CSV table of C-alpha atoms and ligand atoms in Angstrom, one decimal:
chain,number,residue,atom,x,y,z
A,1,MET,CA,-2.4,-38.7,22.8
A,2,ASN,CA,-0.8,-39.7,26.3
A,3,PHE,CA,2.5,-39.7,24.2
A,4,ALA,CA,2.0,-36.0,22.9
A,5,ASP,CA,0.7,-35.0,27.0
A,6,SER,CA,3.9,-36.6,28.6
A,7,GLU,CA,5.9,-34.0,26.2
A,8,VAL,CA,3.7,-31.0,27.5
A,9,VAL,CA,4.5,-32.4,31.1
A,10,GLY,CA,8.2,-32.8,30.1
A,11,SER,CA,8.4,-28.9,28.9
A,12,ILE,CA,6.2,-27.7,32.1
A,13,LEU,CA,8.8,-29.7,34.5
A,14,ALA,CA,12.0,-28.4,32.5
A,15,GLN,CA,10.8,-24.9,32.8
A,16,ALA,CA,10.7,-25.4,36.6
A,17,GLY,CA,14.2,-26.8,36.8
A,18,TYR,CA,13.5,-30.5,36.5
A,19,SER,CA,15.1,-32.9,34.1
A,20,LEU,CA,14.8,-36.5,33.4
A,21,ALA,CA,16.6,-38.9,35.4
A,22,PRO,CA,18.8,-41.3,33.4
A,23,THR,CA,17.5,-44.1,35.5
A,24,LEU,CA,15.2,-45.2,37.9
A,25,ASP,CA,17.6,-45.2,40.9
A,26,GLU,CA,18.8,-41.6,40.2
A,27,ALA,CA,15.2,-40.4,40.1
A,28,GLY,CA,13.3,-38.3,42.8
A,29,PHE,CA,9.6,-38.8,41.0
A,30,VAL,CA,8.1,-41.5,38.7
A,31,LEU,CA,5.0,-40.1,36.6
A,32,ILE,CA,3.2,-42.2,35.2
A,33,ASN,CA,0.7,-41.3,32.2
A,34,THR,CA,-2.1,-43.2,32.1
A,35,CYS,CA,-5.2,-44.4,30.1
A,36,ALA,CA,-8.3,-45.7,31.2
A,37,ILE,CA,-10.4,-46.3,28.1
A,38,ARG,CA,-10.3,-50.3,28.9
A,39,ASP,CA,-10.0,-52.2,32.3
A,40,ASN,CA,-6.6,-54.0,31.2
A,41,ALA,CA,-4.8,-50.4,30.5
A,42,GLU,CA,-5.4,-49.7,34.0
A,43,GLN,CA,-4.3,-53.2,35.4
A,44,ARG,CA,-1.1,-52.8,33.8
A,45,VAL,CA,-0.7,-49.2,35.5
A,46,ARG,CA,-1.6,-50.6,38.9
A,47,HIS,CA,1.1,-53.6,38.1
A,48,ARG,CA,3.6,-51.0,37.4
A,49,VAL,CA,2.8,-49.1,40.6
A,50,ARG,CA,3.0,-52.2,42.7
A,51,GLU,CA,6.5,-53.0,41.0
A,52,LEU,CA,7.9,-49.8,41.9
A,53,ARG,CA,7.3,-50.5,45.6
A,54,ALA,CA,10.7,-52.3,45.7
A,55,ALA,CA,12.5,-49.0,44.4
A,56,GLN,CA,11.0,-47.3,47.0
A,57,GLN,CA,12.0,-49.4,49.5
A,58,ARG,CA,15.5,-48.8,48.5
A,59,ARG,CA,15.3,-45.3,48.4
A,60,HIS,CA,12.4,-43.7,50.9
A,61,ASN,CA,12.3,-40.4,49.2
A,62,LEU,CA,11.1,-41.8,45.6
A,63,ARG,CA,7.5,-40.5,44.9
A,64,ILE,CA,5.2,-41.8,42.5
A,65,GLY,CA,2.4,-39.5,40.6
A,66,ILE,CA,-0.2,-40.7,38.4
A,67,LEU,CA,-1.0,-38.5,35.6
A,68,GLY,CA,-4.1,-38.7,32.9
A,69,CYS,CA,-6.9,-40.3,32.5
A,70,MET,CA,-7.1,-43.0,35.5
A,71,ALA,CA,-5.9,-40.2,37.9
A,72,GLU,CA,-9.0,-38.0,36.5
A,73,ARG,CA,-11.4,-41.1,36.8
A,74,LEU,CA,-10.6,-42.5,40.2
A,75,GLN,CA,-9.1,-39.3,41.9
A,76,SER,CA,-7.9,-39.6,45.5
A,77,ARG,CA,-9.7,-43.2,45.4
A,78,LEU,CA,-6.4,-44.2,43.7
A,79,MET,CA,-3.9,-42.9,46.3
A,80,GLU,CA,-6.3,-45.3,48.8
A,81,GLU,CA,-6.3,-48.4,47.0
A,82,GLU,CA,-2.6,-47.8,45.8
A,83,ASP,CA,-0.8,-46.3,49.0
A,84,ASN,CA,2.5,-46.0,47.8
A,85,ILE,CA,1.3,-43.2,45.4
A,86,SER,CA,2.0,-39.6,46.3
A,87,PHE,CA,-0.4,-37.8,43.8
A,88,VAL,CA,-2.8,-37.6,41.2
A,89,CYS,CA,-3.1,-35.1,38.4
A,90,GLY,CA,-5.8,-34.9,35.7
A,91,PRO,CA,-5.0,-34.1,32.0
A,92,ASP,CA,-6.2,-30.4,32.5
A,93,ALA,CA,-3.9,-29.7,35.7
A,94,TYR,CA,-0.6,-30.3,34.3
A,95,ARG,CA,0.6,-26.5,34.9
A,96,ARG,CA,0.3,-27.3,38.5
A,97,LEU,CA,2.7,-29.9,38.7
A,98,PRO,CA,5.6,-28.0,39.7
A,99,ASP,CA,3.8,-26.7,42.8
A,100,ILE,CA,2.6,-30.5,43.3
A,101,LEU,CA,5.9,-31.7,43.4
A,102,GLN,CA,7.0,-29.0,45.8
A,103,GLN,CA,4.1,-30.0,48.2
A,104,VAL,CA,4.8,-33.9,47.5
A,105,ARG,CA,8.7,-33.3,48.4
A,106,HIS,CA,7.5,-32.1,52.1
A,107,GLY,CA,5.6,-35.4,52.4
A,108,GLN,CA,2.3,-34.3,51.6
A,109,LYS,CA,-0.1,-36.0,49.2
A,110,ALA,CA,-1.6,-34.1,46.5
A,111,SER,CA,-5.0,-34.5,43.9
A,112,GLU,CA,-5.6,-32.0,41.2
A,113,VAL,CA,-8.1,-33.0,39.0
A,114,GLU,CA,-10.1,-30.2,37.9
A,115,LEU,CA,-11.2,-30.4,34.2
A,116,SER,CA,-11.2,-26.9,32.2
A,117,THR,CA,-13.2,-25.9,29.3
A,118,THR,CA,-10.5,-23.8,27.7
A,119,GLU,CA,-6.9,-25.3,28.8
A,120,THR,CA,-5.0,-26.4,25.3
A,121,TYR,CA,-1.6,-25.8,26.6
A,122,ALA,CA,-1.3,-23.7,23.4
A,123,ASP,CA,1.9,-21.8,24.6
A,124,ILE,CA,3.7,-24.6,25.8
A,125,GLU,CA,6.2,-26.1,23.1
A,126,PRO,CA,6.5,-29.8,24.0
A,127,VAL,CA,10.1,-31.5,24.8
A,128,ARG,CA,10.4,-34.2,22.4
A,129,LEU,CA,11.1,-36.8,25.1
A,130,ALA,CA,11.5,-40.4,23.1
A,131,SER,CA,11.4,-38.8,19.7
A,132,ASN,CA,13.4,-40.2,16.6
A,133,GLY,CA,14.1,-36.6,15.5
A,134,ILE,CA,12.1,-37.3,12.3
A,135,SER,CA,8.3,-37.4,13.4
A,136,ALA,CA,6.4,-35.7,16.2
A,137,TYR,CA,3.0,-35.7,17.5
A,138,ILE,CA,0.9,-32.0,17.9
A,139,SER,CA,-2.1,-32.0,19.9
A,140,ILE,CA,-4.7,-29.6,18.0
A,141,MET,CA,-7.7,-30.0,20.4
A,142,ARG,CA,-8.4,-31.7,23.7
A,143,GLY,CA,-11.7,-33.7,25.3
A,144,CYS,CA,-14.6,-35.1,23.8
A,145,GLN,CA,-18.1,-34.7,24.0
A,146,ASN,CA,-19.4,-37.2,21.5
A,147,TYR,CA,-20.6,-39.7,24.5
A,148,CYS,CA,-20.4,-42.7,22.7
A,149,ALA,CA,-22.3,-45.0,25.2
A,150,TYR,CA,-19.2,-47.2,26.1
A,151,CYS,CA,-16.8,-44.5,26.4
A,152,VAL,CA,-15.0,-42.9,29.1
A,153,VAL,CA,-13.1,-40.2,27.4
A,154,PRO,CA,-15.5,-37.3,27.9
A,155,TYR,CA,-15.6,-38.0,31.5
A,156,THR,CA,-11.7,-38.1,31.9
A,157,ARG,CA,-10.9,-35.3,29.4
A,158,GLY,CA,-13.6,-33.2,29.4
A,159,ARG,CA,-15.3,-30.6,27.0
A,160,GLU,CA,-14.0,-30.5,23.4
A,161,ARG,CA,-11.6,-27.6,22.6
A,162,SER,CA,-9.7,-26.6,20.1
A,163,ARG,CA,-6.2,-25.1,20.0
A,164,ASP,CA,-5.3,-21.5,18.6
A,165,PRO,CA,-4.1,-22.5,14.9
A,166,LYS,CA,-1.6,-19.8,14.6
A,167,THR,CA,0.5,-22.0,17.5
A,168,ILE,CA,-0.1,-25.3,15.9
A,169,VAL,CA,1.5,-23.8,12.4
A,170,GLU,CA,4.2,-22.5,14.3
A,171,GLU,CA,5.0,-25.6,16.3
A,172,ALA,CA,4.7,-27.5,12.9
A,173,ARG,CA,7.2,-25.0,11.1
A,174,HIS,CA,9.6,-25.1,14.0
A,175,LEU,CA,9.9,-28.6,13.9
A,176,PHE,CA,10.4,-28.6,10.1
A,177,ASP,CA,13.2,-26.1,10.8
A,178,ARG,CA,14.7,-28.5,13.3
A,179,GLY,CA,14.9,-31.6,11.0
A,180,TYR,CA,11.7,-33.1,11.3
A,181,ARG,CA,9.8,-34.6,8.4
A,182,GLU,CA,6.4,-35.8,9.7
A,183,VAL,CA,3.9,-34.4,12.2
A,184,THR,CA,0.8,-36.0,13.2
A,185,LEU,CA,-2.2,-33.9,14.4
A,186,LEU,CA,-3.9,-35.3,17.2
A,187,GLY,CA,-7.4,-34.9,18.6
A,188,GLN,CA,-10.2,-37.4,19.5
A,189,ASN,CA,-12.2,-36.1,16.6
A,190,VAL,CA,-10.4,-33.8,14.4
A,191,ASN,CA,-13.1,-33.3,12.3
A,192,SER,CA,-14.8,-31.0,14.4
A,193,TYR,CA,-11.7,-28.9,15.1
A,194,GLN,CA,-12.9,-25.3,15.0
A,195,CYS,CA,-10.9,-22.0,16.2
A,196,ASP,CA,-11.0,-18.4,15.4
A,197,HIS,CA,-13.2,-19.2,12.3
A,198,THR,CA,-10.5,-21.9,11.0
A,199,ASP,CA,-11.8,-25.4,10.7
A,200,PHE,CA,-9.7,-28.8,10.1
A,201,PRO,CA,-9.6,-28.8,6.1
A,202,GLU,CA,-8.4,-25.3,6.4
A,203,LEU,CA,-5.5,-26.0,9.2
A,204,MET,CA,-4.6,-29.1,7.2
A,205,ASP,CA,-4.3,-26.6,4.4
A,206,ALA,CA,-2.0,-24.2,6.3
A,207,VAL,CA,0.1,-26.9,7.9
A,208,ALA,CA,0.6,-28.8,4.7
A,209,ALA,CA,1.5,-25.6,3.1
A,210,ILE,CA,4.8,-25.0,5.3
A,211,ASP,CA,6.7,-27.2,3.1
A,212,PRO,CA,6.5,-30.0,0.6
A,213,ALA,CA,9.0,-32.1,2.4
A,214,LEU,CA,6.9,-32.1,5.6
A,215,ARG,CA,4.6,-34.9,5.8
A,216,VAL,CA,1.1,-34.5,7.6
A,217,ARG,CA,-0.8,-36.9,9.4
A,218,PHE,CA,-3.8,-36.7,11.6
A,219,ALA,CA,-5.7,-38.9,14.1
A,220,THR,CA,-8.5,-39.7,14.8
A,221,SER,CA,-11.7,-38.8,12.4
A,222,HIS,CA,-15.2,-39.6,13.7
A,223,PRO,CA,-17.1,-40.9,10.5
A,224,LYS,CA,-20.0,-38.8,11.2
A,225,ASP,CA,-18.1,-35.6,10.2
A,226,LEU,CA,-15.4,-36.9,7.7
A,227,SER,CA,-16.3,-34.3,5.0
A,228,ASP,CA,-15.5,-34.3,1.2
A,229,ARG,CA,-13.9,-30.9,1.8
A,230,LEU,CA,-11.1,-32.5,3.8
A,231,LEU,CA,-10.7,-35.1,1.2
A,232,GLU,CA,-10.3,-32.5,-1.2
A,233,VAL,CA,-7.6,-30.5,0.5
A,234,MET,CA,-5.8,-33.8,1.0
A,235,ALA,CA,-5.8,-34.6,-2.7
A,236,SER,CA,-4.4,-31.0,-3.2
A,237,HIS,CA,-1.5,-31.7,-1.2
A,238,PRO,CA,0.7,-34.7,-1.8
A,239,ASN,CA,2.5,-34.4,1.4
A,240,ILE,CA,-0.8,-34.9,3.4
A,241,CYS,CA,-0.4,-38.8,4.1
A,242,ARG,CA,-2.8,-41.0,2.3
A,243,CYS,CA,-4.1,-42.8,5.5
A,244,ILE,CA,-7.2,-42.3,7.2
A,245,HIS,CA,-8.0,-43.8,10.4
A,246,LEU,CA,-11.7,-44.0,10.5
A,247,PRO,CA,-13.0,-46.1,13.5
A,248,VAL,CA,-16.2,-48.1,12.7
A,249,GLN,CA,-16.8,-49.9,16.2
A,250,SER,CA,-19.5,-52.2,14.9
A,251,GLY,CA,-20.9,-53.5,11.2
A,252,SER,CA,-24.4,-53.7,12.8
A,253,ASN,CA,-26.7,-50.6,12.7
A,254,ARG,CA,-28.6,-51.8,15.9
A,255,MET,CA,-25.2,-51.8,17.7
A,256,LEU,CA,-24.1,-48.4,16.2
A,257,LYS,CA,-27.4,-46.7,17.4
A,258,LEU,CA,-26.9,-48.3,20.9
A,259,MET,CA,-23.3,-47.0,21.0
A,260,ASN,CA,-24.6,-43.6,20.2
A,261,ARG,CA,-22.1,-43.4,17.1
A,262,ARG,CA,-24.8,-41.2,15.4
A,263,TYR,CA,-23.8,-42.9,11.7
A,264,THR,CA,-25.1,-46.1,10.1
A,265,VAL,CA,-23.3,-48.7,8.3
A,266,GLU,CA,-24.6,-47.1,5.1
A,267,TRP,CA,-23.3,-43.3,6.0
A,268,TYR,CA,-19.9,-45.2,7.1
A,269,LEU,CA,-19.8,-47.1,3.6
A,270,ASP,CA,-20.4,-43.9,1.8
A,271,ARG,CA,-17.7,-42.4,3.4
A,272,ILE,CA,-15.2,-45.3,2.4
A,273,GLU,CA,-16.5,-44.7,-1.2
A,274,ALA,CA,-15.9,-40.8,-1.1
A,275,ILE,CA,-12.2,-41.6,0.2
A,276,ARG,CA,-11.7,-44.0,-2.7
A,277,ARG,CA,-13.2,-41.5,-5.1
A,278,HIS,CA,-10.8,-38.6,-4.2
A,279,LEU,CA,-8.0,-40.6,-3.0
A,280,PRO,CA,-7.5,-44.0,-4.9
A,281,ASP,CA,-4.3,-44.7,-3.2
A,282,CYS,CA,-5.4,-44.1,0.6
A,283,SER,CA,-5.0,-46.5,3.1
A,284,ILE,CA,-7.6,-47.1,5.6
A,285,THR,CA,-7.7,-48.3,9.0
A,286,THR,CA,-10.1,-48.8,12.0
A,287,ASP,CA,-11.1,-49.4,15.8
A,288,VAL,CA,-13.8,-52.3,16.5
A,289,ILE,CA,-15.2,-53.4,19.5
A,290,ALA,CA,-16.4,-57.1,20.1
A,291,GLY,CA,-19.3,-58.1,22.3
A,292,PHE,CA,-20.8,-54.6,23.4
A,293,SER,CA,-23.9,-55.0,25.3
A,294,THR,CA,-26.6,-57.3,23.6
A,295,GLU,CA,-24.7,-57.9,20.7
A,296,THR,CA,-25.9,-60.9,18.8
A,297,GLU,CA,-24.1,-63.5,16.5
A,298,GLU,CA,-25.9,-61.9,13.7
A,299,ASP,CA,-24.5,-58.3,14.8
A,300,HIS,CA,-21.1,-60.1,15.0
A,301,GLN,CA,-21.5,-61.5,11.7
A,302,ALA,CA,-22.4,-58.2,10.1
A,303,THR,CA,-18.8,-56.6,11.5
A,304,LEU,CA,-17.0,-59.5,10.1
A,305,ASP,CA,-19.2,-58.6,6.7
A,306,LEU,CA,-18.0,-54.8,7.0
A,307,PHE,CA,-14.7,-56.1,7.2
A,308,ARG,CA,-14.7,-58.0,4.1
A,309,HIS,CA,-16.3,-55.5,2.3
A,310,VAL,CA,-13.9,-52.4,3.4
A,311,ARG,CA,-10.4,-54.8,3.4
A,312,TYR,CA,-9.0,-52.1,6.1
A,313,ASP,CA,-5.2,-52.0,5.9
A,314,TYR,CA,-4.8,-52.3,9.7
A,315,ALA,CA,-7.6,-52.3,12.6
A,316,TYR,CA,-7.3,-52.0,16.5
A,317,MET,CA,-9.6,-54.7,17.6
A,318,PHE,CA,-10.8,-54.8,21.2
A,319,LYS,CA,-13.1,-56.9,23.6
A,320,TYR,CA,-15.7,-54.4,25.1
A,321,SER,CA,-15.0,-53.0,28.4
A,322,LEU,CA,-17.5,-51.9,30.7
A,323,ARG,CA,-16.5,-48.2,32.1
A,324,GLU,CA,-17.9,-46.9,35.3
A,325,GLY,CA,-20.0,-43.7,34.9
A,326,THR,CA,-20.5,-43.9,31.2
A,327,TYR,CA,-24.2,-44.4,29.3
A,328,ALA,CA,-23.8,-48.1,28.8
A,329,TRP,CA,-22.7,-48.6,32.6
A,330,LYS,CA,-25.4,-46.9,33.7
A,331,HIS,CA,-28.3,-47.9,31.4
A,332,LEU,CA,-27.1,-51.2,29.1
A,333,PRO,CA,-26.3,-54.9,30.5
A,334,ASP,CA,-22.6,-55.9,30.0
A,335,ASP,CA,-24.3,-59.4,29.1
A,336,ILE,CA,-21.9,-61.1,26.7
A,337,ALA,CA,-19.7,-63.8,28.5
A,338,ASP,CA,-16.1,-62.9,28.3
A,339,GLN,CA,-15.3,-66.1,26.5
A,340,GLU,CA,-17.6,-65.2,23.8
A,341,LYS,CA,-16.3,-61.8,23.7
A,342,THR,CA,-12.7,-63.3,23.0
A,343,ARG,CA,-14.3,-65.8,20.3
A,344,ARG,CA,-16.0,-62.9,18.4
A,345,LEU,CA,-12.5,-60.9,18.6
A,346,ASN,CA,-10.6,-63.7,17.8
A,347,GLU,CA,-12.6,-64.4,14.5
A,348,ILE,CA,-12.4,-60.6,13.9
A,349,ILE,CA,-8.3,-60.8,14.4
A,350,ALA,CA,-8.0,-63.9,12.2
A,351,LEU,CA,-9.9,-62.3,9.2
A,352,GLN,CA,-8.4,-58.9,9.4
A,353,GLY,CA,-4.7,-61.0,9.5
A,354,GLN,CA,-5.8,-62.4,6.4
A,355,ILE,CA,-7.1,-59.2,4.6
A,356,ALA,CA,-3.9,-57.4,5.8
A,357,LEU,CA,-1.5,-60.0,4.1
A,358,GLU,CA,-3.5,-60.0,0.8
A,359,ASN,CA,-3.8,-56.3,0.6
A,360,ASN,CA,0.2,-56.3,1.4
A,361,GLN,CA,0.8,-59.2,-1.3
A,362,GLN,CA,-1.0,-56.6,-3.6
A,363,GLU,CA,2.2,-54.0,-3.2
A,364,ILE,CA,4.7,-56.6,-4.3
A,365,GLY,CA,5.9,-54.7,-7.5
A,366,ARG,CA,5.1,-51.0,-6.5
A,367,GLU,CA,7.4,-48.6,-5.8
A,368,TYR,CA,7.2,-46.2,-2.9
A,369,GLU,CA,8.8,-42.8,-1.5
A,370,VAL,CA,9.7,-43.8,1.9
A,371,LEU,CA,10.8,-41.6,5.0
A,372,VAL,CA,13.4,-43.4,6.4
A,373,GLU,CA,12.9,-43.7,10.3
A,374,GLY,CA,15.9,-45.8,11.5
A,375,GLU,CA,17.2,-49.2,12.2
A,376,SER,CA,14.9,-52.4,11.7
A,377,HIS,CA,14.8,-54.1,15.0
A,378,ARG,CA,15.7,-57.3,13.7
A,379,SER,CA,19.3,-56.3,11.6
A,380,LYS,CA,21.4,-53.3,11.9
A,381,GLU,CA,22.4,-53.8,8.3
A,382,ARG,CA,18.5,-52.8,7.6
A,383,LEU,CA,16.7,-50.0,7.9
A,384,PHE,CA,12.8,-49.3,7.9
A,385,GLY,CA,10.8,-46.5,6.9
A,386,ARG,CA,6.8,-45.6,6.0
A,387,ASN,CA,5.5,-44.9,3.0
A,388,SER,CA,2.7,-42.2,2.7
A,389,GLN,CA,-0.1,-44.9,3.3
A,390,ASN,CA,1.8,-45.7,6.8
A,391,LYS,CA,3.0,-48.8,5.8
A,392,VAL,CA,6.2,-50.2,7.3
A,393,ILE,CA,8.8,-51.1,4.8
A,394,VAL,CA,12.3,-52.8,5.4
A,395,PHE,CA,15.0,-52.5,3.1
A,396,ASP,CA,18.9,-53.0,2.8
A,397,ARG,CA,20.6,-50.0,4.3
A,398,GLN,CA,23.0,-49.3,1.6
A,399,ASP,CA,23.9,-45.6,1.7
A,400,ALA,CA,20.3,-44.4,3.1
A,401,ARG,CA,20.1,-42.0,6.3
A,402,PRO,CA,17.2,-41.6,8.6
A,403,GLY,CA,15.1,-38.1,8.0
A,404,THR,CA,15.5,-38.7,4.1
A,405,TYR,CA,13.0,-39.8,1.5
A,406,ARG,CA,14.2,-42.6,-0.5
A,407,LYS,CA,12.4,-44.8,-3.0
A,408,VAL,CA,11.7,-48.2,-2.3
A,409,LEU,CA,10.3,-51.1,-4.5
A,410,VAL,CA,8.6,-53.6,-2.5
A,411,GLU,CA,9.5,-57.2,-3.3
A,412,THR,CA,8.0,-59.4,-0.7
A,413,CYS,CA,5.7,-59.0,2.6
A,414,THR,CA,4.1,-60.4,5.9
A,415,ALA,CA,0.7,-59.1,7.3
A,416,ALA,CA,2.5,-56.4,9.1
A,417,THR,CA,5.3,-55.3,6.9
A,418,LEU,CA,6.5,-54.7,3.4
A,419,LEU,CA,10.4,-55.8,2.5
A,420,GLY,CA,12.1,-54.2,-0.5
A,421,ARG,CA,15.1,-52.5,-2.1
A,422,LEU,CA,16.3,-49.2,-2.7
A,423,THR,CA,15.8,-48.0,-6.1
A,424,ASP,CA,17.4,-44.5,-6.2
B,1,SAH,N1,-12.1,-40.8,19.4
B,1,SAH,C1,-11.9,-41.8,19.0
B,1,SAH,C2,-11.6,-43.1,19.8
B,1,SAH,C3,-10.7,-42.9,20.9
B,1,SAH,S1,-10.7,-44.3,21.8
B,1,SAH,C4,-13.1,-42.2,18.1
B,1,SAH,O1,-14.4,-42.0,18.3
B,1,SAH,O2,-12.8,-42.7,16.7
B,1,SAH,C5,-9.9,-45.5,20.7
B,1,SAH,C6,-10.7,-46.7,20.8
B,1,SAH,O3,-10.8,-47.3,21.7
B,1,SAH,C7,-12.4,-46.5,20.3
B,1,SAH,O4,-12.1,-46.3,18.8
B,1,SAH,C8,-12.6,-47.9,20.7
B,1,SAH,O5,-12.6,-48.8,19.6
B,1,SAH,C9,-12.0,-48.3,21.7
B,1,SAH,N2,-13.0,-48.1,23.2
B,1,SAH,C10,-13.0,-47.3,23.5
B,1,SAH,N3,-14.1,-47.5,24.8
B,1,SAH,C11,-13.9,-49.0,24.9
B,1,SAH,C12,-14.3,-49.7,25.8
B,1,SAH,N4,-15.2,-49.3,27.0
B,1,SAH,N5,-14.0,-51.1,25.3
B,1,SAH,C13,-13.4,-51.4,24.5
B,1,SAH,N6,-13.0,-50.7,23.7
B,1,SAH,C14,-12.9,-49.2,23.7
B,2,SF4,FE1,-14.9,-41.9,23.0
B,2,SF4,FE2,-16.6,-41.6,21.4
B,2,SF4,FE3,-15.3,-39.5,22.1
B,2,SF4,FE4,-14.2,-41.3,20.1
B,2,SF4,S1,-15.8,-39.8,19.9
B,2,SF4,S2,-13.3,-40.2,22.4
B,2,SF4,S3,-15.0,-43.2,21.2
B,2,SF4,S4,-16.7,-40.5,23.2
């Protein structure tokens, strides 16, 4: 989401006459787009800000600005705590950036953190900042009002709002015409997308209809409203990728209730079954939190059991981090010792590593259509791409080119990567 937002910021600033500096020493401004979801994300940003002091000592007019959720959460407090920051700008205030930079140039400090109920940046075609020219993000909605008890997003990104579907389809078509072959539609809960009588299944249908050679992905689906209709639309378009990210957070009903997730384990498993029924070759990934308020060993074991049952292809696994202002901060104790959170997290990571490896071993001998993305990090002689299930496949380069579809037979694997050879 921040990656997509940075591209919107890039576009707003380009229109105001700014361009990307090739190196830090040529830059007039450093803008850091930030995440506030967990404390360690914020600590990394603070570390970066402090590191930049050295560059500011070399060049006194280098100004630093903080964008995004940390700016929204901490507002001008952040400029007091880190006094080398010149401005903070929240996620709904990016159109104000050209004015802010003007002010800051004249030595003032600025704080723009007003949230909006309508801003979607729908008319702004993002500049593709660090893109490979093949795959791009398209933000389709902003904000969230699900108020999961642990989560800071509703406070830093404001009310949920959906972007005009016509602008989304246009942006995707424009990307395809420029050679892009994959778009990922982004929102905190894409299943609740709703704009001008268009809901998410209809939007997916329209984007997938642009061209069968355009792959369409999306993230994230909240399990409480993953509908059969969406699965039917997916099944009817082979270019909608067979991969669903369905964050579970916990395998214990008591935890899910306390987290205000508004589904039960039984509901979640029913949705998993529905996915497997409509899309037998679909990969499923998740997010999970270890050590949420009052989590017992029994709750933790329930999460491990759920992981054994679902057998995710990938999981983002986190230790619970208490966030100021959330329901949990106000009403629930953060009572699991850090060491214990770490132990539980490590158990989930170890189990998931084993499952991912076993899942990948099942892939050996299968042939996939791969969208070639670029050179493998390890060797120039090898390329990598992804299959529809979003699994990375590495293979010998031969005559393959990035941005094209090729057939690859999987021959070996690790827990993270499939290795294969071209067959077409
Ligand atoms: N909207 C998405 C999640 C966005 S945040 C959804 O609800 O599915 C990405 C992930 O960060 C969450 O799924 C959750 O697992 C994790 N997360 C959010 N708040 C957290 C916190 N306070 N501590 C630890 N992990 C957290
Ligand atoms: Fe946070 Fe819940 Fe919204 Fe996801 S759905 S962003 S976890 S409040």
